[in-house]
Amino acid sequence: MKLEHLSTGPLAKYGAAGAVTAISLLLLRRWIAGGVCRSKARLDGKTVLITGANTGIGKETARDLAGRGARVVIACRDLAKAEQAAAEIRRTTGNGNVAVRRLDLASLSSVRQFSREFNEREERLDILINNAGVMMCPKWLTEDGFEMQLGVNHLGHFLLTNLLLDKLKSSAPSRVVNVSSIAHKGGRVHFDDIFFEHSEYSPLESYRQSKLAVLLFSRELAHRLQGTGVTSYSLHPGVIRTELGRHVLGGYPLLKMIVSAPSLCLMKTPVQGAQTSIHCAVAEGLERSSGLYFSDCSLKEPAPEGQDDRAARQLWELSARLVGLEEN
């Protein structure tokens, strides 16, 4: 067989197709990875609090900010996992100033106790990152009888943030970073039945409501904090390979196995998913964007339901009543 035939034959064609496929996959992965935080800001002398930072994007956010010199407080329900994460972050960043505190966002009493101890022990709070969450779980209830997704994703963080506001104000300029989701699109806050007590429960509809609530809370918080030096941002981190989606397809193990393998190529890694949280925490010049929504380290326009200021005020008032904020 002649060499020139080999160069134009089936093997050459397969090789060219393989190269095109490899390049296409590489470009696809790069596009999926999204934006990268370019800020080189240092955080020496500053204190950061991150909820749910024992795994996933919370852990990678904590690692990055610890690497910038911050004192990082990891607030988690599972202290054993949190201690393991903190030890790893100390080891990989060389920053020994990483502390662990217990916080169960499904318990208002836990939120109150945590906030009381934090305010007593910590001198400042420069960045609060409300990262913890649950996704599409069955209809579970929190300790206080709230539907779990709204209770953890929104109400627990709503109370936590309000109880730490004095510390944030005294440390200004400071920031509150709220992890929402693109899932807010198509969602609505069911003011007439916010815990799905009188209507059929849908894990997806509940998740959308909770993430829309996070976005509206962040927006109203920015409005209420104008002139204080405390700013607020919400964000979509992307579709990420983390434990958060463990309830999705949980009842269909075979389907989950089939879907999971190819879908891994279409998801961000936790490091990639943490970039927008990091950006909102440290990027210079974001003060004029307080109350706005980010994705891939850039400003993005939320869905119309995420721009409803009347709903944001109504949600704030309802949330305050539900968590007993007037009593503080």
GROMACS .gro file of C-alpha atoms in nm:
model
  328
    1MET     CA    1   0.000   0.000   0.000
    2LYS     CA    2   0.137   0.339  -0.097
    3LEU     CA    3   0.211   0.599   0.169
    4GLU     CA    4   0.012   0.863  -0.017
    5HIS     CA    5  -0.294   0.636   0.001
    6LEU     CA    6  -0.252   0.606   0.380
    7SER     CA    7  -0.239   0.983   0.414
    8THR     CA    8  -0.577   1.022   0.245
    9GLY     CA    9  -0.739   0.696   0.348
   10PRO     CA   10  -0.979   0.599   0.629
   11LEU     CA   11  -0.713   0.625   0.903
   12ALA     CA   12  -0.635   0.983   0.812
   13LYS     CA   13  -1.004   1.071   0.802
   14TYR     CA   14  -1.063   0.912   1.142
   15GLY     CA   15  -0.762   1.098   1.279
   16ALA     CA   16  -0.891   1.431   1.149
   17ALA     CA   17  -1.237   1.362   1.289
   18GLY     CA   18  -1.086   1.267   1.623
   19ALA     CA   19  -0.883   1.589   1.634
   20VAL     CA   20  -1.189   1.800   1.550
   21THR     CA   21  -1.388   1.619   1.820
   22ALA     CA   22  -1.115   1.669   2.079
   23ILE     CA   23  -1.085   2.041   1.999
   24SER     CA   24  -1.463   2.081   2.009
   25LEU     CA   25  -1.482   1.912   2.350
   26LEU     CA   26  -1.200   2.130   2.478
   27LEU     CA   27  -1.378   2.445   2.361
   28LEU     CA   28  -1.705   2.320   2.510
   29ARG     CA   29  -1.539   2.256   2.846
   30ARG     CA   30  -1.382   2.601   2.839
   31TRP     CA   31  -1.721   2.760   2.766
   32ILE     CA   32  -1.888   2.560   3.043
   33ALA     CA   33  -1.617   2.667   3.288
   34GLY     CA   34  -1.742   3.023   3.254
   35GLY     CA   35  -1.585   3.334   3.400
   36VAL     CA   36  -1.283   3.349   3.628
   37CYS     CA   37  -1.231   3.599   3.908
   38ARG     CA   38  -0.933   3.811   3.798
   39SER     CA   39  -0.903   4.020   4.113
   40LYS     CA   40  -0.576   3.988   4.303
   41ALA     CA   41  -0.718   4.162   4.611
   42ARG     CA   42  -0.568   4.064   4.945
   43LEU     CA   43  -0.783   4.016   5.253
   44ASP     CA   44  -0.523   4.038   5.528
   45GLY     CA   45  -0.682   4.153   5.853
   46LYS     CA   46  -1.035   4.087   5.724
   47THR     CA   47  -1.286   3.828   5.844
   48VAL     CA   48  -1.502   3.617   5.614
   49LEU     CA   49  -1.798   3.402   5.718
   50ILE     CA   50  -1.917   3.131   5.477
   51THR     CA   51  -2.212   2.901   5.540
   52GLY     CA   52  -2.198   2.543   5.413
   53ALA     CA   53  -1.826   2.563   5.337
   54ASN     CA   54  -1.736   2.204   5.419
   55THR     CA   55  -1.788   2.088   5.060
   56GLY     CA   56  -1.851   2.202   4.702
   57ILE     CA   57  -1.826   2.565   4.597
   58GLY     CA   58  -1.841   2.685   4.958
   59LYS     CA   59  -1.523   2.495   5.038
   60GLU     CA   60  -1.346   2.624   4.728
   61THR     CA   61  -1.458   2.979   4.805
   62ALA     CA   62  -1.320   2.941   5.157
   63ARG     CA   63  -0.994   2.806   5.019
   64ASP     CA   64  -0.952   3.099   4.781
   65LEU     CA   65  -1.028   3.365   5.041
   66ALA     CA   66  -0.803   3.198   5.297
   67GLY     CA   67  -0.531   3.206   5.033
   68ARG     CA   68  -0.579   3.583   5.017
   69GLY     CA   69  -0.498   3.610   5.387
   70ALA     CA   70  -0.846   3.637   5.538
   71ARG     CA   71  -0.960   3.491   5.866
   72VAL     CA   72  -1.223   3.245   5.741
   73VAL     CA   73  -1.503   3.115   5.960
   74ILE     CA   74  -1.672   2.803   5.823
   75ALA     CA   75  -2.029   2.769   5.952
   76CYS     CA   76  -2.174   2.419   5.906
   77ARG     CA   77  -2.416   2.175   6.065
   78ASP     CA   78  -2.174   1.881   6.043
   79LEU     CA   79  -1.875   1.976   6.257
   80ALA     CA   80  -1.673   1.665   6.170
   81LYS     CA   81  -1.685   1.739   5.795
   82ALA     CA   82  -1.624   2.107   5.861
   83GLU     CA   83  -1.312   2.030   6.066
   84GLN     CA   84  -1.180   1.807   5.787
   85ALA     CA   85  -1.240   2.083   5.530
   86ALA     CA   86  -1.079   2.346   5.753
   87ALA     CA   87  -0.772   2.128   5.809
   88GLU     CA   88  -0.734   2.078   5.434
   89ILE     CA   89  -0.772   2.452   5.368
   90ARG     CA   90  -0.513   2.536   5.634
   91ARG     CA   91  -0.273   2.284   5.483
   92THR     CA   92  -0.315   2.387   5.119
   93THR     CA   93  -0.312   2.765   5.176
   94GLY     CA   94  -0.069   2.792   5.465
   95ASN     CA   95  -0.326   3.006   5.646
   96GLY     CA   96  -0.388   2.869   5.995
   97ASN     CA   97  -0.657   3.125   6.067
   98VAL     CA   98  -0.951   2.908   5.955
   99ALA     CA   99  -1.214   2.850   6.224
  100VAL     CA  100  -1.517   2.620   6.242
  101ARG     CA  101  -1.850   2.702   6.405
  102ARG     CA  102  -2.168   2.497   6.422
  103LEU     CA  103  -2.470   2.641   6.242
  104ASP     CA  104  -2.792   2.461   6.149
  105LEU     CA  105  -2.990   2.685   5.915
  106ALA     CA  106  -3.294   2.459   5.961
  107SER     CA  107  -3.316   2.577   6.322
  108LEU     CA  108  -3.386   2.938   6.417
  109SER     CA  109  -3.254   2.873   6.767
  110SER     CA  110  -2.925   2.752   6.616
  111VAL     CA  111  -2.905   3.063   6.397
  112ARG     CA  112  -2.965   3.284   6.701
  113GLN     CA  113  -2.708   3.105   6.913
  114PHE     CA  114  -2.449   3.113   6.636
  115SER     CA  115  -2.506   3.485   6.575
  116ARG     CA  116  -2.485   3.568   6.944
  117GLU     CA  117  -2.154   3.382   6.981
  118PHE     CA  118  -2.013   3.526   6.658
  119ASN     CA  119  -2.094   3.881   6.765
  120GLU     CA  120  -1.929   3.820   7.101
  121ARG     CA  121  -1.615   3.645   6.974
  122GLU     CA  122  -1.536   3.815   6.646
  123GLU     CA  123  -1.410   4.171   6.620
  124ARG     CA  124  -1.531   4.225   6.265
  125LEU     CA  125  -1.715   4.079   5.968
  126ASP     CA  126  -1.605   4.204   5.628
  127ILE     CA  127  -1.767   3.946   5.399
  128LEU     CA  128  -2.069   3.725   5.467
  129ILE     CA  129  -2.129   3.458   5.204
  130ASN     CA  130  -2.469   3.290   5.233
  131ASN     CA  131  -2.374   2.976   5.042
  132ALA     CA  132  -2.538   2.676   5.212
  133GLY     CA  133  -2.848   2.524   5.058
  134VAL     CA  134  -3.062   2.224   4.979
  135MET     CA  135  -3.195   2.134   4.637
  136MET     CA  136  -3.513   1.956   4.535
  137CYS     CA  137  -3.545   1.749   4.850
  138PRO     CA  138  -3.867   1.571   4.950
  139LYS     CA  139  -4.120   1.770   5.150
  140TRP     CA  140  -3.929   1.794   5.473
  141LEU     CA  141  -3.987   2.047   5.750
  142THR     CA  142  -3.737   2.245   5.950
  143GLU     CA  143  -3.728   2.242   6.329
  144ASP     CA  144  -3.964   2.541   6.323
  145GLY     CA  145  -4.214   2.384   6.084
  146PHE     CA  146  -4.099   2.565   5.767
  147GLU     CA  147  -4.079   2.387   5.433
  148MET     CA  148  -3.713   2.284   5.416
  149GLN     CA  149  -3.595   2.449   5.094
  150LEU     CA  150  -3.737   2.791   5.177
  151GLY     CA  151  -3.641   2.748   5.541
  152VAL     CA  152  -3.272   2.674   5.474
  153ASN     CA  153  -3.205   2.855   5.147
  154HIS     CA  154  -3.382   3.178   5.244
  155LEU     CA  155  -3.526   3.211   5.594
  156GLY     CA  156  -3.222   3.082   5.784
  157HIS     CA  157  -2.991   3.314   5.591
  158PHE     CA  158  -3.239   3.601   5.622
  159LEU     CA  159  -3.228   3.579   6.001
  160LEU     CA  160  -2.852   3.520   6.011
  161THR     CA  161  -2.778   3.825   5.798
  162ASN     CA  162  -3.004   4.051   6.000
  163LEU     CA  163  -2.852   3.937   6.329
  164LEU     CA  164  -2.503   4.013   6.195
  165LEU     CA  165  -2.585   4.350   6.040
  166ASP     CA  166  -2.436   4.557   6.323
  167LYS     CA  167  -2.107   4.371   6.287
  168LEU     CA  168  -2.113   4.421   5.909
  169LYS     CA  169  -2.187   4.792   5.949
  170SER     CA  170  -1.909   4.844   6.202
  171SER     CA  171  -1.666   4.673   5.960
  172ALA     CA  172  -1.776   4.869   5.651
  173PRO     CA  173  -1.704   4.869   5.368
  174SER     CA  174  -1.837   4.513   5.385
  175ARG     CA  175  -2.030   4.278   5.159
  176VAL     CA  176  -2.308   4.020   5.172
  177VAL     CA  177  -2.292   3.760   4.894
  178ASN     CA  178  -2.605   3.550   4.839
  179VAL     CA  179  -2.587   3.233   4.629
  180SER     CA  180  -2.907   3.217   4.423
  181SER     CA  181  -2.955   3.028   4.096
  182ILE     CA  182  -3.074   3.063   3.739
  183ALA     CA  183  -3.359   2.844   3.864
  184HIS     CA  184  -3.523   3.164   3.991
  185LYS     CA  185  -3.645   3.207   3.634
  186GLY     CA  186  -3.999   3.080   3.612
  187GLY     CA  187  -4.033   3.076   3.989
  188ARG     CA  188  -4.271   3.275   4.204
  189VAL     CA  189  -4.316   3.338   4.573
  190HIS     CA  190  -4.642   3.174   4.681
  191PHE     CA  191  -4.742   3.437   4.934
  192ASP     CA  192  -5.080   3.271   4.987
  193ASP     CA  193  -4.925   2.928   5.057
  194ILE     CA  194  -4.551   2.975   5.094
  195PHE     CA  195  -4.490   2.634   5.258
  196PHE     CA  196  -4.716   2.437   5.020
  197GLU     CA  197  -4.945   2.340   5.305
  198HIS     CA  198  -5.262   2.360   5.095
  199SER     CA  199  -5.130   2.271   4.749
  200GLU     CA  200  -4.940   1.984   4.595
  201TYR     CA  201  -4.571   1.995   4.678
  202SER     CA  202  -4.327   2.008   4.388
  203PRO     CA  203  -3.955   1.985   4.475
  204LEU     CA  204  -3.867   2.188   4.166
  205GLU     CA  205  -4.129   2.457   4.225
  206SER     CA  206  -4.020   2.485   4.586
  207TYR     CA  207  -3.655   2.513   4.483
  208ARG     CA  208  -3.737   2.786   4.231
  209GLN     CA  209  -3.931   2.975   4.496
  210SER     CA  210  -3.643   2.953   4.744
  211LYS     CA  211  -3.383   3.077   4.496
  212LEU     CA  212  -3.608   3.359   4.379
  213ALA     CA  213  -3.651   3.450   4.746
  214VAL     CA  214  -3.271   3.466   4.785
  215LEU     CA  215  -3.245   3.705   4.490
  216LEU     CA  216  -3.531   3.927   4.612
  217PHE     CA  217  -3.385   3.932   4.963
  218SER     CA  218  -3.048   4.043   4.828
  219ARG     CA  219  -3.217   4.318   4.629
  220GLU     CA  220  -3.422   4.450   4.921
  221LEU     CA  221  -3.123   4.422   5.155
  222ALA     CA  222  -2.921   4.649   4.925
  223HIS     CA  223  -3.206   4.902   4.926
  224ARG     CA  224  -3.227   4.903   5.306
  225LEU     CA  225  -2.850   4.932   5.351
  226GLN     CA  226  -2.793   5.231   5.125
  227GLY     CA  227  -2.547   5.470   5.284
  228THR     CA  228  -2.419   5.221   5.544
  229GLY     CA  229  -2.117   5.094   5.350
  230VAL     CA  230  -2.262   4.741   5.340
  231THR     CA  231  -2.342   4.612   4.991
  232SER     CA  232  -2.531   4.304   4.875
  233TYR     CA  233  -2.502   4.080   4.570
  234SER     CA  234  -2.678   3.769   4.441
  235LEU     CA  235  -2.542   3.521   4.190
  236HIS     CA  236  -2.587   3.208   3.983
  237PRO     CA  237  -2.280   2.984   4.029
  238GLY     CA  238  -2.355   2.755   3.733
  239VAL     CA  239  -2.444   2.388   3.708
  240ILE     CA  240  -2.184   2.218   3.924
  241ARG     CA  241  -2.068   1.868   4.018
  242THR     CA  242  -2.138   1.879   4.392
  243GLU     CA  243  -2.342   1.695   4.656
  244LEU     CA  244  -2.621   1.952   4.625
  245GLY     CA  245  -2.799   1.756   4.352
  246ARG     CA  246  -2.812   1.429   4.546
  247HIS     CA  247  -3.192   1.438   4.565
  248VAL     CA  248  -3.232   1.487   4.189
  249LEU     CA  249  -3.335   1.155   4.032
  250GLY     CA  250  -3.282   1.002   4.375
  251GLY     CA  251  -3.579   0.774   4.324
  252TYR     CA  252  -3.450   0.648   3.990
  253PRO     CA  253  -3.103   0.493   4.045
  254LEU     CA  254  -3.074   0.338   3.698
  255LEU     CA  255  -3.172   0.662   3.522
  256LYS     CA  256  -2.938   0.855   3.751
  257MET     CA  257  -2.649   0.625   3.653
  258ILE     CA  258  -2.724   0.661   3.281
  259VAL     CA  259  -2.761   1.038   3.297
  260SER     CA  260  -2.474   1.110   3.534
  261ALA     CA  261  -2.180   0.990   3.323
  262PRO     CA  262  -2.231   1.213   3.015
  263SER     CA  263  -2.366   1.501   3.222
  264LEU     CA  264  -2.037   1.525   3.414
  265CYS     CA  265  -1.881   1.671   3.100
  266LEU     CA  266  -2.144   1.946   3.094
  267MET     CA  267  -2.099   2.065   3.454
  268LYS     CA  268  -1.856   2.299   3.622
  269THR     CA  269  -1.609   2.174   3.878
  270PRO     CA  270  -1.645   2.319   4.230
  271VAL     CA  271  -1.344   2.545   4.167
  272GLN     CA  272  -1.507   2.682   3.852
  273GLY     CA  273  -1.843   2.714   4.026
  274ALA     CA  274  -1.689   2.917   4.309
  275GLN     CA  275  -1.554   3.190   4.081
  276THR     CA  276  -1.859   3.417   4.083
  277SER     CA  277  -1.893   3.397   4.462
  278ILE     CA  278  -1.527   3.494   4.490
  279HIS     CA  279  -1.573   3.774   4.237
  280CYS     CA  280  -1.865   3.923   4.429
  281ALA     CA  281  -1.665   3.897   4.751
  282VAL     CA  282  -1.341   4.064   4.639
  283ALA     CA  283  -1.364   4.235   4.299
  284GLU     CA  284  -1.290   4.604   4.312
  285GLY     CA  285  -1.552   4.864   4.218
  286LEU     CA  286  -1.868   4.659   4.275
  287GLU     CA  287  -2.019   4.904   4.523
  288ARG     CA  288  -2.234   5.067   4.253
  289SER     CA  289  -2.377   4.724   4.166
  290SER     CA  290  -2.523   4.656   4.511
  291GLY     CA  291  -2.848   4.462   4.485
  292LEU     CA  292  -2.770   4.327   4.141
  293TYR     CA  293  -2.728   3.976   4.004
  294PHE     CA  294  -2.413   3.811   3.869
  295SER     CA  295  -2.322   3.501   3.670
  296ASP     CA  296  -1.983   3.396   3.531
  297CYS     CA  297  -1.822   3.690   3.714
  298SER     CA  298  -2.030   3.941   3.518
  299LEU     CA  299  -2.344   4.141   3.575
  300LYS     CA  300  -2.650   3.965   3.434
  301GLU     CA  301  -3.012   4.072   3.416
  302PRO     CA  302  -3.232   3.848   3.632
  303ALA     CA  303  -3.571   3.728   3.514
  304PRO     CA  304  -3.855   3.983   3.548
  305GLU     CA  305  -3.975   3.808   3.865
  306GLY     CA  306  -3.635   3.878   4.016
  307GLN     CA  307  -3.677   4.253   3.958
  308ASP     CA  308  -4.009   4.292   4.139
  309ASP     CA  309  -3.937   4.543   4.415
  310ARG     CA  310  -4.288   4.521   4.552
  311ALA     CA  311  -4.256   4.144   4.593
  312ALA     CA  312  -3.913   4.196   4.752
  313ARG     CA  313  -4.061   4.427   5.017
  314GLN     CA  314  -4.353   4.193   5.077
  315LEU     CA  315  -4.118   3.897   5.114
  316TRP     CA  316  -3.901   4.088   5.362
  317GLU     CA  317  -4.200   4.173   5.579
  318LEU     CA  318  -4.331   3.815   5.569
  319SER     CA  319  -3.986   3.670   5.641
  320ALA     CA  320  -3.938   3.903   5.937
  321ARG     CA  321  -4.268   3.785   6.087
  322LEU     CA  322  -4.188   3.417   6.025
  323VAL     CA  323  -3.848   3.429   6.196
  324GLY     CA  324  -3.962   3.663   6.474
  325LEU     CA  325  -3.721   3.937   6.376
  326GLU     CA  326  -3.935   4.202   6.548
  327GLU     CA  327  -3.845   4.043   6.881
  328ASN     CA  328  -3.477   4.138   6.846
   0.00000   0.00000   0.00000
